[in-house]
Coordinates of C-alpha atoms and ligand atoms in Angstrom, one line a residue:
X12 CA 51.5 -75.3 -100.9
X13 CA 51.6 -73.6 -97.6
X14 CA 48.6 -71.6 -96.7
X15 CA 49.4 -68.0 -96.1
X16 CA 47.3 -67.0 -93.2
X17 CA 49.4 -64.1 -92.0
X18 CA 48.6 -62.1 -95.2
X19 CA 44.8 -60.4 -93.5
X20 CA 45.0 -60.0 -90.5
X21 CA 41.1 -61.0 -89.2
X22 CA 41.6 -58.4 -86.5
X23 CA 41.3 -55.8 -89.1
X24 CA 39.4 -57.4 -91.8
X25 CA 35.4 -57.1 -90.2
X26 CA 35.7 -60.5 -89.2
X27 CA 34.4 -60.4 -85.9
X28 CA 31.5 -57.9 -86.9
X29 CA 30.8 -60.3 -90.1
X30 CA 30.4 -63.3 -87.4
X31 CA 28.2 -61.0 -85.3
X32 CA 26.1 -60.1 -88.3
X33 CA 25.6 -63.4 -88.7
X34 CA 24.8 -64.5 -85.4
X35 CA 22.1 -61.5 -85.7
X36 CA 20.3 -63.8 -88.5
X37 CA 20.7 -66.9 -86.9
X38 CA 19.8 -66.0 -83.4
X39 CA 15.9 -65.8 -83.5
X40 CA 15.5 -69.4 -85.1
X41 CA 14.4 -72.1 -82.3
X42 CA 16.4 -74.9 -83.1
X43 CA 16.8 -78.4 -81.3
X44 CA 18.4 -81.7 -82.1
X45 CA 15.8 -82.4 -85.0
X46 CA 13.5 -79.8 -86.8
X47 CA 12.9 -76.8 -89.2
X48 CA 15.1 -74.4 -86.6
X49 CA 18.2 -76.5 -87.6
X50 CA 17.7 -77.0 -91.2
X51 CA 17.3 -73.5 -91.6
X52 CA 19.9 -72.8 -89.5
X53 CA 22.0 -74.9 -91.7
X54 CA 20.3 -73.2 -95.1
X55 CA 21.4 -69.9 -94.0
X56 CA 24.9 -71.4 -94.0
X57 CA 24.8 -72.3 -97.2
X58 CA 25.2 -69.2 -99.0
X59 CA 28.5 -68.3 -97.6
X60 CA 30.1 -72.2 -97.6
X61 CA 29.5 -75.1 -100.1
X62 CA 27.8 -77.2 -97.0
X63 CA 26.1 -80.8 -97.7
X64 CA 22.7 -81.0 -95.8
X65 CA 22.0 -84.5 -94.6
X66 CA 19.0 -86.0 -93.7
X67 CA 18.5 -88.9 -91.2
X68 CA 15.4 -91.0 -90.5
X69 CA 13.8 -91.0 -87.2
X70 CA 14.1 -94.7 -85.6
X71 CA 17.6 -95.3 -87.7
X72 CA 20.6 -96.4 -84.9
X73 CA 23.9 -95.1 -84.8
X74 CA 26.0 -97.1 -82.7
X75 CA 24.2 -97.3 -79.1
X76 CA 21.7 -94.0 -79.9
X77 CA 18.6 -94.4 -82.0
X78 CA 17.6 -91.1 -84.1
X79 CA 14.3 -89.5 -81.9
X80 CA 11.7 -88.1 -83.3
X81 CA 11.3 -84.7 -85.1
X82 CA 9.9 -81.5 -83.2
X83 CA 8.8 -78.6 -84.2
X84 CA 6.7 -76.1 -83.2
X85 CA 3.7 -73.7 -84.4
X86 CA 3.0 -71.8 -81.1
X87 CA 2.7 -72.6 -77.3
X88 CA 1.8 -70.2 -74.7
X89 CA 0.1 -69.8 -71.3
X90 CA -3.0 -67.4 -71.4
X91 CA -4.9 -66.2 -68.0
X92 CA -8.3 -65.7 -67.3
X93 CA -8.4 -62.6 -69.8
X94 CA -7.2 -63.9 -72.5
X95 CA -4.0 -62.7 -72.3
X96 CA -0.4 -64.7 -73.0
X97 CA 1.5 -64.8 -69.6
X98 CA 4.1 -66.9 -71.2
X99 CA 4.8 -66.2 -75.0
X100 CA 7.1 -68.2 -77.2
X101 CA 6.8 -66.0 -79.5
X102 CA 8.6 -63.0 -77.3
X103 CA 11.4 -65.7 -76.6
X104 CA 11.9 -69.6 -78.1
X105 CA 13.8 -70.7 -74.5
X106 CA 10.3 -70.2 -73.0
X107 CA 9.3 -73.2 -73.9
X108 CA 11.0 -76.5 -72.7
X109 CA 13.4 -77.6 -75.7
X110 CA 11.6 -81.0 -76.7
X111 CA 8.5 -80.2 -75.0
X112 CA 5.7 -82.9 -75.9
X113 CA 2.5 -81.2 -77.6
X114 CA -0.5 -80.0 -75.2
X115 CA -3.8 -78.1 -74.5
X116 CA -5.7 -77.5 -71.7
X117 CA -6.7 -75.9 -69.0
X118 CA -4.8 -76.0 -66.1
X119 CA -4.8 -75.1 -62.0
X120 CA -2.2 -72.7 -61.0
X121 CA -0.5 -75.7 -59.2
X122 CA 0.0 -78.0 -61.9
X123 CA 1.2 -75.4 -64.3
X124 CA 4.0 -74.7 -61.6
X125 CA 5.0 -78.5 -61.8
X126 CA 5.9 -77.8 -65.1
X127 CA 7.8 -74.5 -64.9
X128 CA 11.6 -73.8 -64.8
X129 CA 12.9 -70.9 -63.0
X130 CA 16.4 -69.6 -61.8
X131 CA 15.7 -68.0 -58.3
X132 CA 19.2 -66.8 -58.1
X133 CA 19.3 -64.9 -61.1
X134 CA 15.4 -63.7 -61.0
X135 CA 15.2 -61.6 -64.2
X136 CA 16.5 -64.5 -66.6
X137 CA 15.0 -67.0 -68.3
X138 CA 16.8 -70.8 -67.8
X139 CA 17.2 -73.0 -71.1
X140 CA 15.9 -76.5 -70.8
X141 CA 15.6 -79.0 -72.7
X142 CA 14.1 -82.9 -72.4
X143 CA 14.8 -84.9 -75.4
X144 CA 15.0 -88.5 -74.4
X145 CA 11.5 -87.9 -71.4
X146 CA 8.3 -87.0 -72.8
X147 CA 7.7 -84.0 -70.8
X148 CA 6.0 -80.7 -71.1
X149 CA 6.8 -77.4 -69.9
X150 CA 7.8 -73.4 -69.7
X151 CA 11.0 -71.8 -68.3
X152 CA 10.6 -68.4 -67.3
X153 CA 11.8 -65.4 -65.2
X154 CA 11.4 -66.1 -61.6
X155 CA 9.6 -62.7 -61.7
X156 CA 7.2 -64.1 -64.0
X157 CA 6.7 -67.3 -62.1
X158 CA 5.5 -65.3 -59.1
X159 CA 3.2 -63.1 -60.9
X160 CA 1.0 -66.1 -61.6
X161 CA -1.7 -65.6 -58.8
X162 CA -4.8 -66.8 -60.5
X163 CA -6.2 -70.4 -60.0
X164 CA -6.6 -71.5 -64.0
X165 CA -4.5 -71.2 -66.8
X166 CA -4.9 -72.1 -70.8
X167 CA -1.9 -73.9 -71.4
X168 CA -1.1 -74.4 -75.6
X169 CA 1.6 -76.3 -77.0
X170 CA 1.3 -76.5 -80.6
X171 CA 3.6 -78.6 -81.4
X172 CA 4.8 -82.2 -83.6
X173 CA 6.7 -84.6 -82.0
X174 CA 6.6 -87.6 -84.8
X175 CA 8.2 -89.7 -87.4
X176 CA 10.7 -87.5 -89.5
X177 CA 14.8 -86.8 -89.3
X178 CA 17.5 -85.5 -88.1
X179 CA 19.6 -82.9 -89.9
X180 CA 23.1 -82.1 -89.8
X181 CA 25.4 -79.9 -92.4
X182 CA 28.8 -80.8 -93.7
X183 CA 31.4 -78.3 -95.4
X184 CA 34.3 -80.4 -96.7
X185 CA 37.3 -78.1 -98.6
X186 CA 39.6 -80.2 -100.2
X187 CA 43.7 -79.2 -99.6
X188 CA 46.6 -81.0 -101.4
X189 CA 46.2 -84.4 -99.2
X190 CA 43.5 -86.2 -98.3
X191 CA 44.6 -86.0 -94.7
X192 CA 41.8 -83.7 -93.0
X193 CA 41.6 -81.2 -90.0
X194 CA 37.8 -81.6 -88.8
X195 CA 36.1 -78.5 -87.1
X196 CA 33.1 -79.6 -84.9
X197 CA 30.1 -77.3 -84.0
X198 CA 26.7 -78.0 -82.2
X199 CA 23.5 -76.1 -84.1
X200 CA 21.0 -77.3 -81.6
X201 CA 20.5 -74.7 -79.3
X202 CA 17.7 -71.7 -79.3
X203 CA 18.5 -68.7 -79.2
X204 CA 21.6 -68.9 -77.3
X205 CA 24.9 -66.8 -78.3
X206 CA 28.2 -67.8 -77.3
X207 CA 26.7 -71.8 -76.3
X208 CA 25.9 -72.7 -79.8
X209 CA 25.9 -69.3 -82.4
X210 CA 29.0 -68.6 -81.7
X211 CA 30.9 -71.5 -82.7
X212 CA 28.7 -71.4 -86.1
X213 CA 29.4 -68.4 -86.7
X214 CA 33.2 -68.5 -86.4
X215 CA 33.6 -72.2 -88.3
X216 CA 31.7 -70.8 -91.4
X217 CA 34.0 -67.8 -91.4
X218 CA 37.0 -70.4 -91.1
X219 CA 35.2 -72.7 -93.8
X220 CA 34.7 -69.3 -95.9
X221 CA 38.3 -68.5 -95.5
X222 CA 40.0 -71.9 -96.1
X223 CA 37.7 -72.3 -99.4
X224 CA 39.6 -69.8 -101.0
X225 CA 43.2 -70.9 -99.7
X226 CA 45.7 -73.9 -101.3
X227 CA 45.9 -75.8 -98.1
X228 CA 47.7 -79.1 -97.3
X229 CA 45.3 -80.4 -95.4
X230 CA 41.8 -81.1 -96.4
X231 CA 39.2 -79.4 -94.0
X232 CA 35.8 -81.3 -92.7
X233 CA 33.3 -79.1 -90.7
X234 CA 30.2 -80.5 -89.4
X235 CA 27.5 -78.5 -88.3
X236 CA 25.8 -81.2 -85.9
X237 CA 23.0 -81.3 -83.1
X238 CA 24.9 -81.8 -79.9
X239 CA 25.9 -85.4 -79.3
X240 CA 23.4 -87.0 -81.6
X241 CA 24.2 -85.3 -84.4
X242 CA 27.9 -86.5 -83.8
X243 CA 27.5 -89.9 -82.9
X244 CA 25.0 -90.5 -86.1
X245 CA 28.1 -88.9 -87.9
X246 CA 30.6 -90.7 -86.6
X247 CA 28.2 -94.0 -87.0
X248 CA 27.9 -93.2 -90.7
X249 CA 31.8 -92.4 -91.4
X250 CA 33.6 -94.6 -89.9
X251 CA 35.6 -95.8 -92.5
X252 CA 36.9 -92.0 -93.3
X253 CA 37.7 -91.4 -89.4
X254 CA 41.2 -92.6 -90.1
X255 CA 42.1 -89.6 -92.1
X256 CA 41.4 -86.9 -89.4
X257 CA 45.0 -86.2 -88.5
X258 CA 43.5 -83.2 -85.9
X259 CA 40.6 -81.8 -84.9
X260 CA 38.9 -79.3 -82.6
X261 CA 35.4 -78.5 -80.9
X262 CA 34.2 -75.3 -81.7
X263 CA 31.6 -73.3 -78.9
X264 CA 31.5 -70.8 -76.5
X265 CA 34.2 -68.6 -78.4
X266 CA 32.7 -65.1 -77.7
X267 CA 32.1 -64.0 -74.4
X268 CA 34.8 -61.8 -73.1
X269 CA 37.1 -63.5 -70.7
X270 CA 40.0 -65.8 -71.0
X271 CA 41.0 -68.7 -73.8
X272 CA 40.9 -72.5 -72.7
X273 CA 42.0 -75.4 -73.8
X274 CA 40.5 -78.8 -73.5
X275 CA 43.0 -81.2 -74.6
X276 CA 42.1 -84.5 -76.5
X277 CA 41.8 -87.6 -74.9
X278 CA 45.4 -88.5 -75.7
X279 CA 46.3 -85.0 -74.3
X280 CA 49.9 -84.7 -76.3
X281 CA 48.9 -84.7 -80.2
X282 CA 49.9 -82.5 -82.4
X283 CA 46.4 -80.9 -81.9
X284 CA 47.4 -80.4 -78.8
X285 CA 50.2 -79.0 -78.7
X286 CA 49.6 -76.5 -81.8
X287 CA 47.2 -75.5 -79.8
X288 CA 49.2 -74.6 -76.7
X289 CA 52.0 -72.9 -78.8
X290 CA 49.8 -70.5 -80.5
X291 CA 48.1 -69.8 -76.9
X292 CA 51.7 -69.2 -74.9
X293 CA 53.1 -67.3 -77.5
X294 CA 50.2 -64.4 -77.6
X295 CA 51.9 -63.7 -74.0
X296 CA 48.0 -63.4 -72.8
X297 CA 46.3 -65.2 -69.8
X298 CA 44.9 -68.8 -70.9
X299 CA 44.1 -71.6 -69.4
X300 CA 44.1 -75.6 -69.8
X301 CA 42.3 -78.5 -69.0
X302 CA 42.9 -82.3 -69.4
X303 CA 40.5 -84.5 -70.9
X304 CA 37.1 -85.2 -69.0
X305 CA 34.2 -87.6 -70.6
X306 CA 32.2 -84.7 -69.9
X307 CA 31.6 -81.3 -72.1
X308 CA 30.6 -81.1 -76.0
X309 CA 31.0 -83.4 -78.9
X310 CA 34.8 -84.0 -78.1
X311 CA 33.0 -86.8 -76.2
X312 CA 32.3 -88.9 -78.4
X313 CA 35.5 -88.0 -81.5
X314 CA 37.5 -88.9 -78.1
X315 CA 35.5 -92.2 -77.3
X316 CA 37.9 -95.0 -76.9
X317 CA 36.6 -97.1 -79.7
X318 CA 37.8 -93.5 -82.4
X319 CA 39.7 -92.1 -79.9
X320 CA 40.5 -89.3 -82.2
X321 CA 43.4 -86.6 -81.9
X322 CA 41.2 -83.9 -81.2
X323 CA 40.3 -81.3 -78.4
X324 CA 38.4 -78.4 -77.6
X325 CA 39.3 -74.4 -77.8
X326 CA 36.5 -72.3 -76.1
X327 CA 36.5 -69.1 -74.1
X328 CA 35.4 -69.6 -70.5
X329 CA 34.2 -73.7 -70.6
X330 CA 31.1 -75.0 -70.8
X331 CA 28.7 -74.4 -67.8
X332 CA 31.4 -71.8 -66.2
X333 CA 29.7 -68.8 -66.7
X334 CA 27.0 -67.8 -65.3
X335 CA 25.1 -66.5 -68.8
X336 CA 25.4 -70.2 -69.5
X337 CA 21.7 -72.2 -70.8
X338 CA 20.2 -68.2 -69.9
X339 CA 18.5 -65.4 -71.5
X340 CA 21.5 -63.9 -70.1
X341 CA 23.4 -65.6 -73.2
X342 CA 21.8 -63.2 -75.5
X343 CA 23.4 -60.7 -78.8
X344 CA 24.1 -58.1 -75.6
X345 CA 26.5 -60.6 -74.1
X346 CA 28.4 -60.9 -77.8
X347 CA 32.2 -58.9 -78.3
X348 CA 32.6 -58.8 -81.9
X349 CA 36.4 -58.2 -80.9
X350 CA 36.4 -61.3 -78.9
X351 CA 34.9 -63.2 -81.3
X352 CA 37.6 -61.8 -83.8
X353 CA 40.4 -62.3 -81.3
X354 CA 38.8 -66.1 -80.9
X355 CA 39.2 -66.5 -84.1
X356 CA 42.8 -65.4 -84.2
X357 CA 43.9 -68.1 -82.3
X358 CA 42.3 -70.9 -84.6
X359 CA 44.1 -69.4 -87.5
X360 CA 47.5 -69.3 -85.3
X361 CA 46.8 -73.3 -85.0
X362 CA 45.6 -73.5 -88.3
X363 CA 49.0 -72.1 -89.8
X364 CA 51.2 -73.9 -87.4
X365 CA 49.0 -77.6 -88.9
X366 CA 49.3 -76.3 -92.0
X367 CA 53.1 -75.7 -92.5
X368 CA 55.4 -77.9 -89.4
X369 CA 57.2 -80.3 -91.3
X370 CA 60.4 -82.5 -90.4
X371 CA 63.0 -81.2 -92.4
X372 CA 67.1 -82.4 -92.6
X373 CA 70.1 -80.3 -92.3
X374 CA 72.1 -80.1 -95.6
X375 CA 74.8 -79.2 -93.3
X376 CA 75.1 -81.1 -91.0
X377 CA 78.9 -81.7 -89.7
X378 CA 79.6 -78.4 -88.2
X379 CA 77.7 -75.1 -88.1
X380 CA 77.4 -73.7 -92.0
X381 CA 78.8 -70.5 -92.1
X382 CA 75.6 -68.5 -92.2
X383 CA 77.2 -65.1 -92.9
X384 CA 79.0 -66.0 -96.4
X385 CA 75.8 -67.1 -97.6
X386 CA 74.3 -63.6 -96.5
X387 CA 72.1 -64.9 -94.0
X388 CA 73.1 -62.4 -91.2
X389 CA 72.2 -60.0 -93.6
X390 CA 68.8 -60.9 -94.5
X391 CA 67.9 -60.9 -90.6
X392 CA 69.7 -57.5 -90.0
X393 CA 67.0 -55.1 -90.6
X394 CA 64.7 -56.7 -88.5
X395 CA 64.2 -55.8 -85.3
X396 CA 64.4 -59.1 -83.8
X397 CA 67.6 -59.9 -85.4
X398 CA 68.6 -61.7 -82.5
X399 CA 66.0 -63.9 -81.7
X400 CA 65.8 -64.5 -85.7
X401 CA 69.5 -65.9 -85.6
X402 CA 69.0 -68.0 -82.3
X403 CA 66.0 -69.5 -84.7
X404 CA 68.3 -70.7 -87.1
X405 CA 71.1 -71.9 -85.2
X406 CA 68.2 -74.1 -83.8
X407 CA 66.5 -74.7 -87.1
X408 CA 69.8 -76.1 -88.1
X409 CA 70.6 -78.4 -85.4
X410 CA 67.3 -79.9 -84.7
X411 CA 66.5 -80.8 -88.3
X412 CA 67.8 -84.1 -87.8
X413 CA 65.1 -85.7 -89.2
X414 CA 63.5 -86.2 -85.8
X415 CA 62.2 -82.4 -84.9
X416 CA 59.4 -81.3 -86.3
X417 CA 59.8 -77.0 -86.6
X418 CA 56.8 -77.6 -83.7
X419 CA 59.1 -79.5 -81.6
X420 CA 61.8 -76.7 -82.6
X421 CA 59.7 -73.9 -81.6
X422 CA 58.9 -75.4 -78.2
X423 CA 62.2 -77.1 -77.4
X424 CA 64.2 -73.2 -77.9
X425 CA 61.1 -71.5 -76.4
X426 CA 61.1 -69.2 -79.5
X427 CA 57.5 -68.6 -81.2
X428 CA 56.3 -71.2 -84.0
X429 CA 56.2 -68.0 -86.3
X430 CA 59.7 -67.3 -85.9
X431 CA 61.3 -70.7 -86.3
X432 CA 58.8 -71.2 -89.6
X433 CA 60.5 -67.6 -90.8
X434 CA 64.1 -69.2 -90.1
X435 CA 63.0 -72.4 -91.7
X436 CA 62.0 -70.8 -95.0
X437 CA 65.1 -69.0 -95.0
X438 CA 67.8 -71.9 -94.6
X439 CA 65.4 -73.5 -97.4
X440 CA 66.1 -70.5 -99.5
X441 CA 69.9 -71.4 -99.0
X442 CA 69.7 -75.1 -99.5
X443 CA 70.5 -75.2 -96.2
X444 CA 67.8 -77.4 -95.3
X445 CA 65.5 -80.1 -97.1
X446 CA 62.2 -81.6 -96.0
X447 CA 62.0 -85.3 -95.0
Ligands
ZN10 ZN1 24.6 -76.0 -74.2

């Protein structure tokens, strides 16, 4: 059955305010790689997606990794002489040092300023820090706040657990007419961060939530992980299924408002790939495209040489390229529900070209058929891109040799995926053409 993801159009159908809403809920949680933040994070998913929460024991190894410790936290602030909190966690979660060890005291002015983290060029924003694998305790705030801190002692509180417990990580599998799978990756591990983190959860429980209620051919795997942890434990636990992920793609950083980009797999010419860079060329809007690096989200490690997995990464403006990025500055202002929504119309363009490119055979194959007895010029003539829809055929017809896949078409006439697929089901129509 071929999925029929031109029939709503997401641009009109409250998608990207239904992701926004979400990211509304989700954004106040403090989440990490382990802890309370992320299981509820991963609970509030559940409601909208049938999602399996897993739970994995502190000390258990996954490949060259070792699960850390759980952390959560109560409350941590810094209070002055007066009593009052200079630094709140409360008023925001990236105050506090993601991983930050438990601690109490009083301490001089100095020392508290060893453990501060500030972003002098951007002095009204708060940096996001994190220090899982180094005991370590700190704050990151405002450089405005840091230099309001005149007085000699300060009550430091970090109430916090760092012990014994798991790490948690949520999987949404929707089964489709094979058991060859697409997997969607996320990270859930960041505060409160917006288009590094919510918005890739946001838009990969709208796709799960769409797909559930589509006949696919593909079965669909989304994993809601903590950033590279999350995904190596996965990976460490499923190896034997790995072989079945025919694509896949890295979901983050889809909201902010400038251009698409494309991070290609490690192989760098899959079908992943190139889906990908179809349904970007053919919106006729700016994009750009990156070869593999070892370096970036959990593509890292699905594109390790040991799995070495056909799958790549579709963001907005990459990783660390903005300069919002790991700031306050990443914040619900900083979210276009219309960029979200447009985001997300480029995963279902790839989604639909996955879904339905097939090899198929010319049932006519000495000779062109004669397309207008058959009344094929007619069915393209009211259209008004009659033209390009009968260029689509004639190269439907003589690709389909067994060897070109309608992808391969598409790309070889320059025509758009959409267009071939249309002449495709046509010739079909006509027993013109047969799949392999
Ligand atoms: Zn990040």
């Amino acid at each position: 059955m071929i999925l029929d993801v031109q029939g709503d159009d997401p641009l009109h159908s409250g998608a990207g305010l239904w992701m926004y809403r979400f990211m509304e809920e989700l954004y106040p949680i403090c989440r990490s790689i382990t802890g309370e933040g992320t299981r509820e994070t991963l609970r509030r998913i559940a409601p909208h997606v049938p999602i399996e929460i897993h739970e994995v024991t502190t000390g258990t190894k996954a490949f060259d990794w070792t699960v850390p410790k759980e952390w959560n936290v109560r409350d941590a602030y810094v209070r002055n002489e007066a009593g009052e909190r200079v630094i709140d966690f409360n008023k925001s979660n990236l105050h506090l040092l993601n991983y930050s060890i438990p601690f109490r005291g009083k301490v001089s002015q100095e020392t508290l300023r060893e453990h501060l983290f500030t972003l002098p060029e951007k002095p009204d924003w708060i940096p996001y820090r994190t220090s899982y694998y180094k005991e370590n305790w700190g704050f990151c705030v405002s450089q405005r706040q840091a230099e309001a801190l005149r007085e000699p002692e300060y009550e430091v509180c970090i109430d916090a657990d760092l012990k014994d417990g798991s790490l948690t990580y949520g999987e949404c599998f929707v089964p489709g007419d094979t058991d060859q799978e697409v997997l969607f990756s996320c990270h859930v591990c960041h505060p409160s961060l917006c288009n590094d983190n919510l918005s890739g959860i946001a838009l990969m429980t709208w796709l799960a939530r769409y797909l559930k209620q589509k006949n696919s051919r593909f079965s669909y795997r989304f994993l809601f992980v903590p950033g590279t942890i999350g995904a190596i434990v996965w990976l460490s636990r499923n190896e034997e299924l790995v072989s079945k992920i025919r694509h896949g793609l890295v979901v983050a950083c889809v909201v902010d408002h400038r251009k698409p980009t494309y991070k290609k797999s490690r192989r760098g010419d899959t079908e992943i790939d190139r889906a990908v860079l179809h349904a970007l060329r053919t919106r006729g809007l700016d994009y750009s495209v990156r070869e593999f690096t070892p370096y970036g989200y959990d593509e890292r490690q699905y594109c390790s040489p040991g799995f070495d997995l056909p799958v790549g990464s579709l963001t907005r403006t990459p990783h660390g390229a903005y300069p919002e990025y790991h700031t306050s500055a990443d914040n619900l202002s900083f979210v276009r529900p219309e960029c979200l929504a447009d985001s997300l119309s480029i995963y279902l363009d790839v989604v639909e070209i996955l879904e339905s490119n097939s090899v198929y055979m010319s049932q006519c194959p000495k000779c062109e058929p004669q397309l207008g007895k058959r009344g094929l010029y007619r069915a393209l003539g009211g259209l008004p891109d009659a033209e390009k829809g009968e260029m689509a055929m004639l190269w439907v017809l003589n690709l389909s040799d067994g060897k070109h896949s309608l992808l391969d078409i598409a790309e070889h006439a320059k025509l758009a995926y959409r267009e071939i697929r249309r002449a495709a089901n046509l010739l079909i129509e006509h027993d013109l053409l047969k799949e392999e």
